[in-house]
mmCIF file of C-alpha atoms in Angstrom:
data_model
loop_
_atom_site.group_PDB
_atom_site.id
_atom_site.type_symbol
_atom_site.label_atom_id
_atom_site.label_comp_id
_atom_site.label_asym_id
_atom_site.label_seq_id
_atom_site.Cartn_x
_atom_site.Cartn_y
_atom_site.Cartn_z
ATOM 1 C CA SER A 351 102.158 121.008 116.714
ATOM 2 C CA GLN A 352 100.763 117.757 118.134
ATOM 3 C CA GLN A 353 97.074 117.137 117.593
ATOM 4 C CA GLY A 354 96.961 114.289 120.092
ATOM 5 C CA GLU A 355 98.490 114.346 123.545
ATOM 6 C CA GLU A 356 98.855 111.154 125.540
ATOM 7 C CA ASP A 357 98.647 110.892 129.283
ATOM 8 C CA PRO A 358 100.488 109.722 131.299
ATOM 9 C CA GLN A 359 103.891 110.164 129.681
ATOM 10 C CA ALA A 360 105.126 107.047 131.467
ATOM 11 C CA LEU A 361 103.424 104.132 133.215
ATOM 12 C CA SER A 362 104.949 101.264 135.174
ATOM 13 C CA ILE A 363 102.865 98.255 136.187
ATOM 14 C CA GLN A 364 103.221 94.592 137.133
ATOM 15 C CA GLU A 365 102.344 91.720 134.852
ATOM 16 C CA GLY A 366 98.680 90.864 135.061
ATOM 17 C CA GLU A 367 97.579 94.400 135.856
ATOM 18 C CA ASN A 368 95.594 96.571 133.489
ATOM 19 C CA ALA A 369 97.141 99.593 131.775
ATOM 20 C CA THR A 370 95.123 102.621 130.748
ATOM 21 C CA MET A 371 96.443 105.365 128.499
ATOM 22 C CA ASN A 372 94.580 108.480 127.503
ATOM 23 C CA CYS A 373 94.705 110.705 124.454
ATOM 24 C CA SER A 374 93.255 114.174 124.036
ATOM 25 C CA TYR A 375 93.005 116.009 120.738
ATOM 26 C CA LYS A 376 92.035 119.456 119.623
ATOM 27 C CA THR A 377 89.960 119.453 116.449
ATOM 28 C CA SER A 378 87.180 117.261 115.052
ATOM 29 C CA ILE A 379 88.325 113.955 113.615
ATOM 30 C CA ASN A 380 87.219 111.289 111.168
ATOM 31 C CA ASN A 381 88.991 108.443 112.930
ATOM 32 C CA LEU A 382 91.479 107.892 115.712
ATOM 33 C CA GLN A 383 94.181 105.259 115.601
ATOM 34 C CA TRP A 384 96.459 103.725 118.223
ATOM 35 C CA TYR A 385 99.960 102.477 117.463
ATOM 36 C CA ARG A 386 102.643 100.659 119.441
ATOM 37 C CA GLN A 387 106.392 101.139 119.109
ATOM 38 C CA ASN A 388 108.865 98.664 120.530
ATOM 39 C CA SER A 389 112.343 99.945 121.282
ATOM 40 C CA GLY A 390 114.373 100.422 118.121
ATOM 41 C CA ARG A 391 111.494 99.534 115.814
ATOM 42 C CA GLY A 392 108.888 101.287 113.741
ATOM 43 C CA LEU A 393 105.308 101.922 114.805
ATOM 44 C CA VAL A 394 102.784 99.135 114.484
ATOM 45 C CA HIS A 395 99.075 99.793 114.021
ATOM 46 C CA LEU A 396 96.913 98.399 116.819
ATOM 47 C CA ILE A 397 93.365 99.579 116.340
ATOM 48 C CA LEU A 398 91.247 102.209 114.584
ATOM 49 C CA ILE A 399 88.059 103.699 115.975
ATOM 50 C CA ARG A 400 85.739 105.765 113.830
ATOM 51 C CA SER A 401 84.240 109.038 115.009
ATOM 52 C CA ASN A 402 80.758 107.475 115.182
ATOM 53 C CA GLU A 403 81.950 104.603 117.386
ATOM 54 C CA ARG A 404 82.218 104.800 121.159
ATOM 55 C CA GLU A 405 84.064 101.604 121.972
ATOM 56 C CA LYS A 406 86.022 98.949 120.161
ATOM 57 C CA HIS A 407 87.736 95.741 121.248
ATOM 58 C CA SER A 408 90.604 93.747 119.797
ATOM 59 C CA GLY A 409 91.905 90.883 121.894
ATOM 60 C CA ARG A 410 93.171 92.364 125.161
ATOM 61 C CA LEU A 411 92.787 95.910 123.834
ATOM 62 C CA ARG A 412 89.796 98.113 124.483
ATOM 63 C CA VAL A 413 89.553 101.588 122.991
ATOM 64 C CA THR A 414 86.966 104.196 123.838
ATOM 65 C CA LEU A 415 86.249 107.471 122.093
ATOM 66 C CA ASP A 416 84.399 110.469 123.481
ATOM 67 C CA THR A 417 84.089 113.057 120.721
ATOM 68 C CA SER A 418 82.330 115.539 123.024
ATOM 69 C CA LYS A 419 85.414 115.594 125.246
ATOM 70 C CA LYS A 420 87.815 115.091 122.336
ATOM 71 C CA SER A 421 89.453 112.203 124.124
ATOM 72 C CA SER A 422 90.192 108.517 123.734
ATOM 73 C CA SER A 423 91.539 105.838 126.013
ATOM 74 C CA LEU A 424 93.411 102.611 125.364
ATOM 75 C CA LEU A 425 93.054 99.846 127.923
ATOM 76 C CA ILE A 426 95.342 96.823 127.866
ATOM 77 C CA THR A 427 94.001 94.098 130.107
ATOM 78 C CA ALA A 428 96.081 91.429 131.850
ATOM 79 C CA SER A 429 99.318 93.036 130.721
ATOM 80 C CA ARG A 430 102.414 91.021 129.855
ATOM 81 C CA ALA A 431 106.095 91.878 129.808
ATOM 82 C CA ALA A 432 105.864 91.815 125.994
ATOM 83 C CA ASP A 433 103.471 94.778 126.154
ATOM 84 C CA THR A 434 106.401 96.976 127.228
ATOM 85 C CA ALA A 435 106.531 99.638 124.513
ATOM 86 C CA SER A 436 105.497 103.186 123.696
ATOM 87 C CA TYR A 437 101.903 103.755 122.659
ATOM 88 C CA PHE A 438 100.768 106.587 120.404
ATOM 89 C CA CYS A 439 97.418 107.931 119.365
ATOM 90 C CA ALA A 440 97.069 109.434 115.901
ATOM 91 C CA THR A 441 94.406 111.685 114.446
ATOM 92 C CA ASP A 442 93.757 113.495 111.192
ATOM 93 C CA HIS A 443 96.491 115.818 110.037
ATOM 94 C CA ASN A 444 94.042 117.589 107.799
ATOM 95 C CA GLN A 445 90.327 117.672 107.067
ATOM 96 C CA ALA A 446 90.652 115.257 104.175
ATOM 97 C CA GLY A 447 92.214 112.730 106.506
ATOM 98 C CA THR A 448 94.987 111.915 104.064
ATOM 99 C CA ALA A 449 97.688 112.018 106.737
ATOM 100 C CA LEU A 450 98.029 111.482 110.471
ATOM 101 C CA ILE A 451 99.482 113.500 113.289
ATOM 102 C CA PHE A 452 100.860 111.637 116.277
ATOM 103 C CA GLY A 453 101.064 112.471 119.951
ATOM 104 C CA LYS A 454 104.288 112.098 121.916
ATOM 105 C CA GLY A 455 103.243 108.767 123.335
ATOM 106 C CA THR A 456 102.969 106.913 126.618
ATOM 107 C CA THR A 457 105.882 104.697 127.585
ATOM 108 C CA LEU A 458 104.592 101.541 129.258
ATOM 109 C CA SER A 459 106.847 99.308 131.314
ATOM 110 C CA VAL A 460 105.469 95.951 132.438
ATOM 111 C CA SER A 461 107.616 94.085 134.916
ATOM 112 C CA SER A 462 107.350 90.393 135.703
ATOM 113 C CA ASP B 918 104.472 90.027 102.535
ATOM 114 C CA ALA B 919 107.509 92.254 102.842
ATOM 115 C CA GLY B 920 106.984 95.314 104.961
ATOM 116 C CA VAL B 921 108.316 98.804 104.402
ATOM 117 C CA ILE B 922 112.065 98.588 103.895
ATOM 118 C CA GLN B 923 114.388 101.404 104.866
ATOM 119 C CA SER B 924 118.101 101.741 104.358
ATOM 120 C CA PRO B 925 120.509 102.273 105.880
ATOM 121 C CA ARG B 926 119.447 101.316 109.418
ATOM 122 C CA HIS B 927 122.169 103.465 110.898
ATOM 123 C CA GLU B 928 124.117 106.360 109.447
ATOM 124 C CA VAL B 929 126.879 108.322 111.121
ATOM 125 C CA THR B 930 128.408 111.157 109.175
ATOM 126 C CA GLU B 931 130.104 114.456 109.666
ATOM 127 C CA MET B 932 128.449 117.819 109.557
ATOM 128 C CA GLY B 933 128.240 119.243 106.061
ATOM 129 C CA GLN B 934 128.015 115.887 104.311
ATOM 130 C CA GLU B 935 125.106 114.876 102.109
ATOM 131 C CA VAL B 936 122.851 112.186 103.559
ATOM 132 C CA THR B 937 120.444 110.069 101.525
ATOM 133 C CA LEU B 938 117.845 107.886 103.193
ATOM 134 C CA ARG B 939 115.966 105.290 101.169
ATOM 135 C CA CYS B 940 112.561 103.692 101.421
ATOM 136 C CA LYS B 941 110.744 100.913 99.602
ATOM 137 C CA PRO B 942 107.031 100.993 100.418
ATOM 138 C CA ILE B 943 104.713 98.014 100.476
ATOM 139 C CA SER B 944 103.647 97.030 96.969
ATOM 140 C CA GLY B 945 100.224 98.359 96.109
ATOM 141 C CA HIS B 946 100.272 101.157 98.651
ATOM 142 C CA ASP B 947 99.375 104.538 97.205
ATOM 143 C CA TYR B 948 100.618 106.803 99.984
ATOM 144 C CA LEU B 949 104.143 107.223 101.320
ATOM 145 C CA PHE B 950 105.094 109.270 104.362
ATOM 146 C CA TRP B 951 108.404 110.474 105.799
ATOM 147 C CA TYR B 952 108.613 111.197 109.540
ATOM 148 C CA ARG B 953 111.317 112.328 111.916
ATOM 149 C CA GLN B 954 111.336 111.220 115.561
ATOM 150 C CA THR B 955 113.213 112.928 118.380
ATOM 151 C CA MET B 956 112.761 112.912 122.139
ATOM 152 C CA MET B 957 112.042 116.622 122.194
ATOM 153 C CA ARG B 958 109.573 116.916 119.310
ATOM 154 C CA GLY B 959 108.151 113.410 119.051
ATOM 155 C CA LEU B 960 107.106 112.057 115.653
ATOM 156 C CA GLU B 961 106.892 114.811 113.044
ATOM 157 C CA LEU B 962 105.422 114.425 109.569
ATOM 158 C CA LEU B 963 107.906 115.808 107.059
ATOM 159 C CA ILE B 964 106.295 115.115 103.684
ATOM 160 C CA TYR B 965 103.933 112.680 102.050
ATOM 161 C CA PHE B 966 103.235 111.447 98.532
ATOM 162 C CA ASN B 967 100.150 110.099 96.806
ATOM 163 C CA ASN B 968 100.781 108.070 93.667
ATOM 164 C CA ASN B 969 104.370 109.367 93.600
ATOM 165 C CA VAL B 970 103.285 113.027 93.708
ATOM 166 C CA PRO B 971 104.257 115.171 96.729
ATOM 167 C CA ILE B 972 101.074 116.360 98.413
ATOM 168 C CA ASP B 973 102.222 118.239 101.486
ATOM 169 C CA ASP B 974 105.815 119.183 102.282
ATOM 170 C CA SER B 975 104.992 121.796 104.901
ATOM 171 C CA GLY B 976 106.748 119.716 107.547
ATOM 172 C CA MET B 977 110.107 119.786 105.802
ATOM 173 C CA PRO B 978 112.196 121.883 108.175
ATOM 174 C CA GLU B 979 114.454 123.679 105.726
ATOM 175 C CA ASP B 980 115.563 123.845 102.122
ATOM 176 C CA ARG B 981 118.376 121.518 103.081
ATOM 177 C CA PHE B 982 115.788 118.737 103.094
ATOM 178 C CA SER B 983 114.376 117.301 99.888
ATOM 179 C CA ALA B 984 112.387 114.188 99.042
ATOM 180 C CA LYS B 985 111.635 112.396 95.809
ATOM 181 C CA MET B 986 109.558 109.460 94.709
ATOM 182 C CA PRO B 987 110.639 108.571 91.155
ATOM 183 C CA ASN B 988 108.403 105.499 91.038
ATOM 184 C CA ALA B 989 105.869 103.591 93.126
ATOM 185 C CA SER B 990 108.486 101.389 94.755
ATOM 186 C CA PHE B 991 111.156 103.847 95.827
ATOM 187 C CA SER B 992 111.554 107.115 97.683
ATOM 188 C CA THR B 993 114.522 109.094 99.000
ATOM 189 C CA LEU B 994 114.934 111.748 101.642
ATOM 190 C CA LYS B 995 118.044 113.836 101.200
ATOM 191 C CA ILE B 996 119.718 116.274 103.579
ATOM 192 C CA GLN B 997 122.359 118.537 102.089
ATOM 193 C CA PRO B 998 124.307 119.865 103.905
ATOM 194 C CA SER B 999 123.645 117.946 107.106
ATOM 195 C CA GLU B 1000 123.866 119.547 110.544
ATOM 196 C CA PRO B 1001 124.100 118.042 114.062
ATOM 197 C CA ARG B 1002 120.516 119.098 114.821
ATOM 198 C CA ASP B 1003 119.326 116.788 112.040
ATOM 199 C CA SER B 1004 120.276 113.824 114.231
ATOM 200 C CA ALA B 1005 117.110 111.783 114.734
ATOM 201 C CA VAL B 1006 115.388 108.586 113.683
ATOM 202 C CA TYR B 1007 113.747 108.945 110.278
ATOM 203 C CA PHE B 1008 110.797 106.722 109.460
ATOM 204 C CA CYS B 1009 109.105 105.913 106.228
ATOM 205 C CA ALA B 1010 105.517 104.621 106.208
ATOM 206 C CA SER B 1011 103.055 103.605 103.516
ATOM 207 C CA ARG B 1012 99.365 102.853 103.294
ATOM 208 C CA ARG B 1013 96.642 101.952 100.830
ATOM 209 C CA ALA B 1014 94.302 104.558 99.440
ATOM 210 C CA GLY B 1015 91.218 105.142 101.544
ATOM 211 C CA SER B 1016 89.017 107.974 102.602
ATOM 212 C CA ASN B 1017 89.196 109.898 105.813
ATOM 213 C CA SER B 1018 92.271 108.303 107.379
ATOM 214 C CA ASN B 1019 90.593 104.918 107.622
ATOM 215 C CA GLN B 1020 93.640 102.986 106.486
ATOM 216 C CA PRO B 1021 96.462 102.072 108.865
ATOM 217 C CA GLN B 1022 99.983 103.169 108.114
ATOM 218 C CA HIS B 1023 102.746 100.590 107.918
ATOM 219 C CA PHE B 1024 106.131 101.759 109.186
ATOM 220 C CA GLY B 1025 109.654 100.723 108.382
ATOM 221 C CA ASP B 1026 112.130 100.234 111.218
ATOM 222 C CA GLY B 1027 113.707 103.607 110.591
ATOM 223 C CA THR B 1028 117.134 105.052 109.920
ATOM 224 C CA ARG B 1029 118.998 106.271 112.994
ATOM 225 C CA LEU B 1030 120.971 109.275 111.784
ATOM 226 C CA SER B 1031 123.813 110.824 113.752
ATOM 227 C CA ILE B 1032 125.519 113.950 112.466
ATOM 228 C CA LEU B 1033 128.794 114.671 114.225
#
């Protein structure tokens, strides 16, 4: 079963707007990661946030983590058509953290 | 640096045939993962290896599925006999050793498998 669940399932915005995707998970985690998948390609790692961090930035990406609510959000600012992709959160598959379990993803469409 | 390399990219075969998917992980990576992706079930972890040793195969759906990693630079996922419900995109990923999931996984571009 999925540990992480993304919300919304699909999001359509215009170029220049911000996109926010949310992830909820069920059990305690060591870290949470976000990945992007372009159509027909494999997943690409975007950012990792540790359980003792609350916010992290990387370029136009901002990730927050609220361990009390078991949730995370990914914000993409000033979106571009090239940001069109599916976005997945991933959390620990087991306590040792040796593997990940992925949510079903949010499909983002950015139109110009 | 070369990324994770999977072959073939596409495979179409008839039900009952044996299917072998191949993966070359990134050099120096200690972990290798096999996933299956479908619209209905999302991305499922099938099995993963650490230093060529299978660690957890609880995600392998049936005995028809098997995976091997004979050396650090090669892994196979085999389905025998294949069935139409095995149709999916199969991904291989690798990562460096690290504690508590603090290392990113690097994915290949997948094998799109269609069983007729």
